XYZ file of C-alpha atoms in Angstrom:
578
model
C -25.131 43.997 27.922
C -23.126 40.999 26.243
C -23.149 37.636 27.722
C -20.609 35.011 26.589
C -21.824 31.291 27.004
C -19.587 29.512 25.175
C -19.642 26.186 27.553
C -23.025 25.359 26.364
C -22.282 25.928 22.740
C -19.576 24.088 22.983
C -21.473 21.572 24.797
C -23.680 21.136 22.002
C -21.474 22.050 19.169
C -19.858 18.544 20.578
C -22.416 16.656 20.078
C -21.624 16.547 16.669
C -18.285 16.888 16.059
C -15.364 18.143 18.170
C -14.585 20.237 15.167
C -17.423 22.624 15.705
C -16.308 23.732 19.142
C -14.179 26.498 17.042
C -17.237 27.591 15.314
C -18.980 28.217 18.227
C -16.915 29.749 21.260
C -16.221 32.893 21.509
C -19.430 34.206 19.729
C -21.332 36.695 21.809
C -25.050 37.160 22.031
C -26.751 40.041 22.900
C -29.494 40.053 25.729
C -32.107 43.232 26.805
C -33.651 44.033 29.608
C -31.411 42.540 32.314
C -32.184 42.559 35.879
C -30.695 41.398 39.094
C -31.898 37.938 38.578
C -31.690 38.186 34.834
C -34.071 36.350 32.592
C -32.504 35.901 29.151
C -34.964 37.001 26.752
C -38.150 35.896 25.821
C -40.301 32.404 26.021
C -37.859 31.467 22.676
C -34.675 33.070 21.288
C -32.674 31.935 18.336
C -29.060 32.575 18.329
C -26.918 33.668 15.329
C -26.235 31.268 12.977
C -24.593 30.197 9.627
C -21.458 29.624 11.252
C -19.717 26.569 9.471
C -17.098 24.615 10.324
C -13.847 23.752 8.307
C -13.228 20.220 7.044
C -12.852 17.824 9.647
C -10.661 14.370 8.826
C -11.046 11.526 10.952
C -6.963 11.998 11.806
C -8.317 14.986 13.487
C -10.507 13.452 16.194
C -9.254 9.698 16.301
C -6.698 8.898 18.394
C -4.639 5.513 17.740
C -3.245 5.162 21.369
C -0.143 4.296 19.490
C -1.390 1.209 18.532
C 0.626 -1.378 17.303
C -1.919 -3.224 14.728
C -3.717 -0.363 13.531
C -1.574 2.395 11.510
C -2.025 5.315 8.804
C -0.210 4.415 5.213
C 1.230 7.368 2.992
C -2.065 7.673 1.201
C -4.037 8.183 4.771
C -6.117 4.631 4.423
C -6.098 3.108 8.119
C -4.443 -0.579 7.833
C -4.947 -3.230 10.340
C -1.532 -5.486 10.528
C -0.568 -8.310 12.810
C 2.737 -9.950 12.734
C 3.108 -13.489 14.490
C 4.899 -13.800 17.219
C 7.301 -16.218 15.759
C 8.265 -18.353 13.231
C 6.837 -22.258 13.816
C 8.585 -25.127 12.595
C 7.915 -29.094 12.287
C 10.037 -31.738 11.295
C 9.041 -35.680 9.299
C 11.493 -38.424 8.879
C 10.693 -41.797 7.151
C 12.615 -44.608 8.537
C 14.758 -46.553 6.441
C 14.218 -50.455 6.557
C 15.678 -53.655 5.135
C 15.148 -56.262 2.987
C 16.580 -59.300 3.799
C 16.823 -62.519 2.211
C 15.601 -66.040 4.135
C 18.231 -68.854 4.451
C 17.924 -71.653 1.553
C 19.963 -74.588 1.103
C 21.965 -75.135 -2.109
C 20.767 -76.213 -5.598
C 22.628 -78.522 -8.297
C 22.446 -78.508 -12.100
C 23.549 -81.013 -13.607
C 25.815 -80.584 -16.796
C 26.802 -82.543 -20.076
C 27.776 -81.825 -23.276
C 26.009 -78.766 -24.820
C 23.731 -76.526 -23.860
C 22.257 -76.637 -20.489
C 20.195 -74.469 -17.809
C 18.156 -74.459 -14.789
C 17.670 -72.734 -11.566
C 20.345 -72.098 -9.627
C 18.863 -70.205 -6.278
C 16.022 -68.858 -4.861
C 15.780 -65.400 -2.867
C 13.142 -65.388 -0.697
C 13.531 -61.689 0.728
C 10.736 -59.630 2.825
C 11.074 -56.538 5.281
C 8.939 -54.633 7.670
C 8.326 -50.972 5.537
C 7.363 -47.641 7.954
C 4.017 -46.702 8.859
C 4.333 -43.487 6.605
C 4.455 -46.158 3.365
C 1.198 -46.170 1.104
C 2.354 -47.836 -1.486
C 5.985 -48.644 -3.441
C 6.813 -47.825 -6.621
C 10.571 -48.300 -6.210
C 13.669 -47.898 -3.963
C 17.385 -47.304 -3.810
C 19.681 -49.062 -2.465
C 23.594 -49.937 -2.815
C 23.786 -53.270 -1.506
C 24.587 -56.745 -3.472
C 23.427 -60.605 -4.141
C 25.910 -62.642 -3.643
C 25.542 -65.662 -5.499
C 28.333 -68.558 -4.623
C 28.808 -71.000 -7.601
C 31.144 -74.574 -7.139
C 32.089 -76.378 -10.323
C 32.606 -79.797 -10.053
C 36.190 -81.102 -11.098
C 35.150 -83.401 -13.944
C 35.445 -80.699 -16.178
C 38.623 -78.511 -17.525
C 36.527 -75.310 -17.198
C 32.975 -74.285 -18.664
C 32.937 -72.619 -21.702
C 29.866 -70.323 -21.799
C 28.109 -69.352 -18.728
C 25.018 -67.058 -18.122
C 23.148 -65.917 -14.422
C 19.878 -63.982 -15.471
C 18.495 -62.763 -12.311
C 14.872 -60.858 -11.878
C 13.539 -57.577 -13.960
C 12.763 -56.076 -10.895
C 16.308 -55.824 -10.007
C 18.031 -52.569 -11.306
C 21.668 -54.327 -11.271
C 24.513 -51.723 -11.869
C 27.764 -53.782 -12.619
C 29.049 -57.261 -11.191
C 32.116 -58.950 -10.405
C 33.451 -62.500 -10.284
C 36.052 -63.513 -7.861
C 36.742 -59.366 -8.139
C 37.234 -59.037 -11.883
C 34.362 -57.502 -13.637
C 32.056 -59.275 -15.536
C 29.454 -57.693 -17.982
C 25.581 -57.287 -17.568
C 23.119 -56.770 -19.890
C 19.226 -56.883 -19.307
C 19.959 -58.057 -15.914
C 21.987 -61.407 -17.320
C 25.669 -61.952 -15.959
C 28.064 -63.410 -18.941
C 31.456 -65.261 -18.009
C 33.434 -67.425 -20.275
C 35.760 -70.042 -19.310
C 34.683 -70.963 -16.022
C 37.118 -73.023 -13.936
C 36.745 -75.735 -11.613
C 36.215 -74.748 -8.466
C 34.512 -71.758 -6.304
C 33.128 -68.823 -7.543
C 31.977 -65.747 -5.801
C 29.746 -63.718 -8.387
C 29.226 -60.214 -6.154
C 25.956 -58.601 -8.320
C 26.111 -54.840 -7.440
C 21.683 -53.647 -7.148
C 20.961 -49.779 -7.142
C 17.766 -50.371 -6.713
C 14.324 -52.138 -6.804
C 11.231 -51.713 -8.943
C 7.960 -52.709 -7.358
C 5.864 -52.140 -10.454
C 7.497 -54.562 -13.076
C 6.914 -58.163 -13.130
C 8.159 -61.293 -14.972
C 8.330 -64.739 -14.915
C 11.222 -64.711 -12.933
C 10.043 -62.350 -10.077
C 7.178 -61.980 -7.671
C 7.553 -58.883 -5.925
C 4.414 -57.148 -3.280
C 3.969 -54.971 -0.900
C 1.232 -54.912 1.789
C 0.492 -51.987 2.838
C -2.020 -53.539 5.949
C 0.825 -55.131 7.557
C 3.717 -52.610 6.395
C 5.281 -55.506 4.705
C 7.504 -56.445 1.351
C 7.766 -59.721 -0.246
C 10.241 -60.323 -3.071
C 11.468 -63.885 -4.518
C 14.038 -63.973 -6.992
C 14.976 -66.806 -8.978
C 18.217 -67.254 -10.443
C 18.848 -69.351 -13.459
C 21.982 -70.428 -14.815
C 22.049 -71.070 -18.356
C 26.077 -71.938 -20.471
C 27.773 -74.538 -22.845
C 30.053 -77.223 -22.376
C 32.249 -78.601 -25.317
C 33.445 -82.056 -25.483
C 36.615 -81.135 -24.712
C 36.748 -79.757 -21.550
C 34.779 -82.549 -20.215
C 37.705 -84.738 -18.162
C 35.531 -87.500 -16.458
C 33.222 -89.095 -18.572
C 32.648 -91.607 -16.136
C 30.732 -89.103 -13.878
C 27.675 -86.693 -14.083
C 29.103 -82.928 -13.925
C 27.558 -80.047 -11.978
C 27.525 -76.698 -10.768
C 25.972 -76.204 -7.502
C 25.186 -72.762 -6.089
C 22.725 -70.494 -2.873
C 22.527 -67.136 -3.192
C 22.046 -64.276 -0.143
C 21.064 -60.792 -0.229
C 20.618 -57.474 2.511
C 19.495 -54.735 0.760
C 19.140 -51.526 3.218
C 16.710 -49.099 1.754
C 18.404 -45.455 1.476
C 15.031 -43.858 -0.720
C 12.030 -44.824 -1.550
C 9.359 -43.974 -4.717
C 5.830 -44.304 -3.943
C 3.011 -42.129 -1.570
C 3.837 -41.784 1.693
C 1.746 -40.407 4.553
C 4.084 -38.461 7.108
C 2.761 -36.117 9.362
C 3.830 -33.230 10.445
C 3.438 -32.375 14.453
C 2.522 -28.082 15.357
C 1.662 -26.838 18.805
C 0.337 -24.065 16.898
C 1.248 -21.792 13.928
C 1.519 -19.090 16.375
C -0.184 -15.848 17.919
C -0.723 -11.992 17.424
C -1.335 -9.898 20.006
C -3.574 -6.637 19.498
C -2.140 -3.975 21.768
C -2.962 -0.269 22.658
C -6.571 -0.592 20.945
C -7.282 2.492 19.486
C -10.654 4.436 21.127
C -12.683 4.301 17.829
C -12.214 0.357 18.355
C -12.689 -0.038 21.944
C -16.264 0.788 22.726
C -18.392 -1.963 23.612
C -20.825 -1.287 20.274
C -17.767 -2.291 17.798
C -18.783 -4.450 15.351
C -14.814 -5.215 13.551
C -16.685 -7.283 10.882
C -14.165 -6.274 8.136
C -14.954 -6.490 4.406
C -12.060 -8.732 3.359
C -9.396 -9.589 5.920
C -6.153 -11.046 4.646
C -4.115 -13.479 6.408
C -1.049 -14.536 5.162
C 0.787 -17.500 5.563
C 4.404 -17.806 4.051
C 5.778 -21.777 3.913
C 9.079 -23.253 3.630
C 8.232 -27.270 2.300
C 11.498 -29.408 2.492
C 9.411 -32.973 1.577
C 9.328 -33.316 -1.896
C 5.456 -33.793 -1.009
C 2.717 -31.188 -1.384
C 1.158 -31.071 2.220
C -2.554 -30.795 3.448
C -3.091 -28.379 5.786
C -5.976 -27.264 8.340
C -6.832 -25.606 11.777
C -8.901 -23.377 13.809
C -7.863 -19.803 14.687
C -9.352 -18.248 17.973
C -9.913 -15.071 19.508
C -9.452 -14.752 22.565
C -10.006 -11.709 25.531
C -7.332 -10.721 28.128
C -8.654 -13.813 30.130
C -7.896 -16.305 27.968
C -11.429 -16.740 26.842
C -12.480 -18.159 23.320
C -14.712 -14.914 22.164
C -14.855 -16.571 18.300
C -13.434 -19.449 16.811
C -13.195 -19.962 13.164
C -12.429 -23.234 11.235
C -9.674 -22.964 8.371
C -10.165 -25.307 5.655
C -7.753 -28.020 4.423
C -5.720 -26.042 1.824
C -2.285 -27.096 -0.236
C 1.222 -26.300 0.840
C 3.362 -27.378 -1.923
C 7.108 -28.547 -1.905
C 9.595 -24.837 -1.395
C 8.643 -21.468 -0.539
C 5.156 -20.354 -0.930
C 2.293 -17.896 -0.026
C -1.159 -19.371 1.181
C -3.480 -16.569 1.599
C -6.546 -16.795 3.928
C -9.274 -14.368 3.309
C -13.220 -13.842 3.034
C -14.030 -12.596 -0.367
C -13.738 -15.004 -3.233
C -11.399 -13.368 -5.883
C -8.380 -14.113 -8.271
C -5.042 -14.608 -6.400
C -1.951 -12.425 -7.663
C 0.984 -14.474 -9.234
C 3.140 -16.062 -6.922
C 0.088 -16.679 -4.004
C -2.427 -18.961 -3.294
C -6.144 -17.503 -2.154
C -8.079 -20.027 0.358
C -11.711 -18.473 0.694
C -12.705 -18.439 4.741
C -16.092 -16.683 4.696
C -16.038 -16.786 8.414
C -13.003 -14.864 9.014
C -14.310 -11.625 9.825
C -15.563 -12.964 13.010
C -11.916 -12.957 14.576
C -12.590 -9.448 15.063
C -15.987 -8.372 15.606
C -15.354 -8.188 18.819
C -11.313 -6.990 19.564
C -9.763 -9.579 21.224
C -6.676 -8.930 23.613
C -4.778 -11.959 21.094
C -6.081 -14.487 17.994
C -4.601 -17.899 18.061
C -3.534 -20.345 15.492
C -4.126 -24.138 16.845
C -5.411 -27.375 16.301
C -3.332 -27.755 13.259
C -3.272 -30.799 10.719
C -0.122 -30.920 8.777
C -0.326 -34.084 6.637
C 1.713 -34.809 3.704
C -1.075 -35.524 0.545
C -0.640 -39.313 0.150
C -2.131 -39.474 -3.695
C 0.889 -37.914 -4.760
C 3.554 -40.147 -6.139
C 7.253 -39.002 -4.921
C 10.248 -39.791 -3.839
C 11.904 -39.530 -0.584
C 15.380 -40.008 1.524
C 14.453 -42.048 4.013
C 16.229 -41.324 7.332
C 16.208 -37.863 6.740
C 14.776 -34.681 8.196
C 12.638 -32.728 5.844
C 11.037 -29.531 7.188
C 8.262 -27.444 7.421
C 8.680 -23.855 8.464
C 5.581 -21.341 8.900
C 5.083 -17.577 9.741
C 1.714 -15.860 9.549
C 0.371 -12.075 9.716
C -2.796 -10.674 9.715
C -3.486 -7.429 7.327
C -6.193 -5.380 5.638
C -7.185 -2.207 5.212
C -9.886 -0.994 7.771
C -13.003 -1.862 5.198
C -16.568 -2.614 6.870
C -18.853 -5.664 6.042
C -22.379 -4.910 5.989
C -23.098 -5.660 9.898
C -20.216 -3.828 10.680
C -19.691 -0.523 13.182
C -16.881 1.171 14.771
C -17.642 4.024 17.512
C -15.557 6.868 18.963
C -17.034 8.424 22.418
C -15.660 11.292 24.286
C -16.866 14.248 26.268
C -16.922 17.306 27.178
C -16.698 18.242 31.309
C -16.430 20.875 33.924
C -20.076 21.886 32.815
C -21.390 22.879 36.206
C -19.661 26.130 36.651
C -21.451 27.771 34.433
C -24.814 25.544 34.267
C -25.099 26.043 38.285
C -26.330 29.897 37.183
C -28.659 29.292 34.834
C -32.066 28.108 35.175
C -35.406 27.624 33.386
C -38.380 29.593 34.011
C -40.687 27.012 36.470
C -43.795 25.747 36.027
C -47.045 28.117 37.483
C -49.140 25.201 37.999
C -48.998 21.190 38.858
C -45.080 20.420 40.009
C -43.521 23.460 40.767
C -40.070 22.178 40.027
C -41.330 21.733 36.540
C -39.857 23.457 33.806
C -40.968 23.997 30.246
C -37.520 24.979 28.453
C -35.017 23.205 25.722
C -32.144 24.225 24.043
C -31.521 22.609 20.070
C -28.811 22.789 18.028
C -29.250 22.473 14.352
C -26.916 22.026 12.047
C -26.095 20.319 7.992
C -23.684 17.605 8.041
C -21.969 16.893 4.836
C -20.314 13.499 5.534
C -17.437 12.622 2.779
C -16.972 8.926 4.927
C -18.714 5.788 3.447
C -20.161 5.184 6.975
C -23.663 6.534 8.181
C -23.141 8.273 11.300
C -25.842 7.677 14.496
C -24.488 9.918 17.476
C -26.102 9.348 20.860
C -25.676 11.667 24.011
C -26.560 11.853 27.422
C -25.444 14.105 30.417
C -23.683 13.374 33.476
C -23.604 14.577 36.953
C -21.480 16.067 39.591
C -20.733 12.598 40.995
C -19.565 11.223 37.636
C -22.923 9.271 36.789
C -24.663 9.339 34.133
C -28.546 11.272 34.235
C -31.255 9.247 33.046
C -32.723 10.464 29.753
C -36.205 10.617 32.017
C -34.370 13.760 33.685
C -32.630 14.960 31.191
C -33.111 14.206 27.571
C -30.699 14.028 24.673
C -32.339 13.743 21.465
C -30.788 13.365 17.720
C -33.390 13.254 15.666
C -31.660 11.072 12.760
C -28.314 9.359 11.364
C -25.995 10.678 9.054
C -26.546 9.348 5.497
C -23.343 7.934 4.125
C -20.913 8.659 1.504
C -20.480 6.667 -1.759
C -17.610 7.791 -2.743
C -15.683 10.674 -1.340
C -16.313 12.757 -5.046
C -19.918 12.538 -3.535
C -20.470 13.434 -0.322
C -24.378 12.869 1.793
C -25.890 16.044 3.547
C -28.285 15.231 6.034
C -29.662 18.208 8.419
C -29.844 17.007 11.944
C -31.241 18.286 15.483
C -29.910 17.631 18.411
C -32.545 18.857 21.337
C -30.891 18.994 25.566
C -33.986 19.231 27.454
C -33.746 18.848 31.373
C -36.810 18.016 33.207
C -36.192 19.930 36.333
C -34.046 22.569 37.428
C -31.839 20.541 39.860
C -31.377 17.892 37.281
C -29.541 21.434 35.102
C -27.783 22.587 37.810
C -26.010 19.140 38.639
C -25.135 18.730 35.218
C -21.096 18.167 34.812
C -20.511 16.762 31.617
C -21.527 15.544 28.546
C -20.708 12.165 26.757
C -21.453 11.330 23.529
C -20.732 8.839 20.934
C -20.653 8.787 17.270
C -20.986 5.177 15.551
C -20.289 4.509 12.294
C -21.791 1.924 10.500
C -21.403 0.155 7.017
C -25.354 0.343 7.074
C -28.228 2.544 7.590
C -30.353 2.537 10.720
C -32.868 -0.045 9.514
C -29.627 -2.377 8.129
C -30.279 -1.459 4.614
C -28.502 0.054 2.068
C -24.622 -0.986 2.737
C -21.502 0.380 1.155
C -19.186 -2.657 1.887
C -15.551 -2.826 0.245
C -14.648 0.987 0.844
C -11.280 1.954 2.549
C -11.295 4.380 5.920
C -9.270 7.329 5.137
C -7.972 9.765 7.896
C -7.074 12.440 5.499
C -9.353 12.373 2.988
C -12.827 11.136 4.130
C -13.807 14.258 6.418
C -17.239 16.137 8.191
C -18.244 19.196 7.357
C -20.668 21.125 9.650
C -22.612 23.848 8.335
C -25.247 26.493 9.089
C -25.026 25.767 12.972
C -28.096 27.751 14.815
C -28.499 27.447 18.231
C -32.022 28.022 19.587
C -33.382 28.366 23.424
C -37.089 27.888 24.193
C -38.913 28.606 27.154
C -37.521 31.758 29.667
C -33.845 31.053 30.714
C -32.795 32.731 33.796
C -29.136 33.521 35.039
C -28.492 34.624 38.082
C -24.920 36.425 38.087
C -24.450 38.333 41.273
């Protein structure tokens, strides 16, 4: 008589792969000596073997729950990608500010025959410069000096006449009464100079802090946020004998000059900072079962995240934070610390990431040796925060003040699913409605001592060629008609070793492996539903030795192959089938 179990081989088939349930079912085994309440032959029984099993790819078991941050490429490596959310942006201005110049009361020269010179005015100018100000190397302005000169009347007109005015001063043209007069080397030339007033308008572009001569004194403190210039202007010209018309009285020019220079751009460092809520968030939705056990360890080998810039201050910019990870609850499950790194002026690529290693043209690799902890355990979202956006005040630039310059940032997470040494992912699943057959078979019990004793096992043996760079430890237990699961005290699951791992997928590890179901009672068989198991995959042996670290996860081509499965039952089994 033929009796087809194919529940139980299933059952145990399972235990190692999900594949091997074809190689099992449907096989049927060939028992003697059947009676009424049939005892399936003797105190131990091997069933057939050598039945293999065909390839089996991850692709073929793992189910991504349509995930939308893990995915398959076209070459079958599982990549983990996380967009953010949105794109976060931060705006600096630098104020402009003044310079103005203090109220002084007019100076005379007096003139005679000749040459003659002296100092006509004295600027005394200071101004109150932004917060964001280091230091001054120049600025830009279009504003003017005026500088009023009165001739006395004893003279026809001066012949020669000369207003040299600070280095500091970057003077672009001048005027007198509104006609043009030259400059040269910051000296104003006129000739002929009548009686009378003059208004000499000097036309300054800009300022230099850096330059200093006898005629300037120029500062700037950067404790009080404050600039100090004095200008002197002299007057230098020539008077001829003839043009003098009272010789009776002492001739003289008399002059003040003014000045209100508003600052339009500056050249120097400057210290603006930029003001984030965040740089954002990625969720991790519809985590995929090999990721969702409790035993995942997401340490990955070399996570990438990438953060593209847009810098609109003509200043590189220092830039830190802490990313989170957080569970559905909002609570902080690992935090790590990003270190200041560069963001220079335009469009650029600052890549975060865990290994140490040469950055391809056009990006910028910042090592984070901590990353990996983001996902060792998944997280329902990772968060971007705390962030320090400061422009890097030992660089010399130049700046519009008054205007807007922004920073604009957008970050994603990606790798490819590679473990770290302390690394494990685990896929569990099961195999139920057990009972209906289980419920008719029993043991043989025990003569002697507990009567509900039983002395009977069945073990499934089987060589495991493993082509993944993962060593494989599969646990199992049973479970009962209620849905819990049995103690291993009633009913034991053992595997008597792990998987060795793959190198390299051009050489695969066999390991032969036993997998032994032995209940300790009758009832304990006979309530038996289901069976759960899990495999877990980890980037190191079962001691923590010995990891392959760096190597992709491929759903196509990394694959189990079970071979030379042999089922064996010892101790009497009995069925009863009427």
């Amino acid at each position: 008589m033929n009796i087809r179990i194919p529940n139980l081989c299933s059952a145990l088939a399972l235990l190692l792969s999900t594949g091997i349930l074809q190689s099992c079912k449907d096989n049927d085994f060939s028992f003697d000596n059947i009676d009424a309440t049939m005892g399936l032959g003797s105190e131990q029984l091997e069933l057939p073997g050598n039945n293999d099993t065909k390839e089996i790819a991850l692709d073929d078991v793992v189910n991504l729950n349509n995930s939308d941050f893990v995915y398959i490429d076209d070459n079958g490596d599982y990549q983990i990608k996380m967009d953010g959310n949105s794109q976060e942006k931060a705006t600096v201005s630098i104020d402009p500010f003044t310079i103005k110049s203090s109220p002084t009361p007019a100076k005379t020269i007096l003139i005679s025959q000749g040459d003659f010179e002296g100092k006509l005015a004295v600027l005394t100018m200071s101004g109150t410069t932004p917060a964001e100000v280091e230091d001054l190397s120049s600025v830009t302005c279009d504003q003017y000096i005026t500088v009023e000169l009165n001739v006395a009347n004893t003279v026809r007109h001066i012949d020669k006449l000369t207003l040299s005015l600070p280095a500091f001063l970057e003077i672009d043209h001048a005027t007198n009464n509104g006609s043009n007069a030259p400059v040269n080397n910051n000296k104003v030339s006129f000739s002929n100079i009548a009686t009378g007033k003059h208004t000499v308008v000097l036309h300054v572009k800009g300022i230099e802090f850096k330059s200093s001569d006898k005629l300037d004194s120029v500062s700037f403190d950067k404790k009080n946020n404050r600039v100090s210039l004095t200008a002197n202007v002299y007057l230098n010209g020539y008077l001829s004998k003839e043009n003098i018309t009272a010789t009776d009285r002492q001739s003289s020019i008399s002059g003040k000059a003014s000045a209100n220079f508003s600052i339009t751009a500056a050249t120097g460092r400057f210290h603006p900072v930029f003001t984030f809520d965040s740089f954002g968030s990625v969720a991790l939705n519809n985590i995929p079962d090999f990721l969702s056990d409790k035993s995942v360890n997401m340490n990955l080998y070399d996570p990438h995240i990438r953060l593209n810039f847009n810098n609109s201050l003509p200043i590189a910019a220092r830039v830190s934070g802490r990313m989170i990870a957080r569970d559905a609850q909002n609570h902080a499950i690992a935090t790590v610390a990003i270190p200041t790194f560069t963001v220079p002026t335009g469009n650029s690529v600052i890549v975060l990431h865990k290994q140490s290693e040469t950055a391809p043209q056009g990006q910028t690799y910042v090592t984070v040796p901590g990353l990996g902890n983001l996902l060792k355990t998944i997280p329902d979202h990772i968060d971007f925060v705390d962030i320090k956006a400061e422009a890097d005040n030992s660089q010399t630039a130049t700046v519009k003040l008054g205007h807007d310059y922004a920073m604009a940032e957008q970050y994603s997470f990606s790798t490819p699913l590679q473990l770290d040494a302390d690394a494990a992912i685990a896929y569990t699943d099961s195999i139920d409605d057990l009972n209906k057959t289980v419920k008719k078979l029993s043991f043989k019990e025990s003569t002697v001592g507990d009567p509900t004793s039983i002395d009977g096992s069945l073990e499934l043996e089987a060589d495991i060629t493993n082509r993944l760079p993962t060593y494989l430890t599969l646990t199992a237990w049973g479970t009962n008609l209620q849905g819990d699961s049995i103690p291993q005290s009633q009913l034991s699951v053992v595997v008597d070793k792990t998987v060795e791992a793959a190198s390299d997928t051009q050489t695969p590890a066999t390991t032969h492996l036993t997998v032994t179901v032995k209940p300790q009672s009758n009832d304990v068989l006979h309530s038996l539903e289901g069976l759960q198991f899990r495999f877990r995959a980890t980037a190191s042996d079962a001691n923590g030795n010995n990891a392959i670290v760096g190597k992709t996860i491929n759903a196509k081509k990394q694959t189990i192959t079970v071979k030379n499965i042999k089922l064996t039952k010892t101790g009497k089994l009995v069925g009863n089938f009427n």
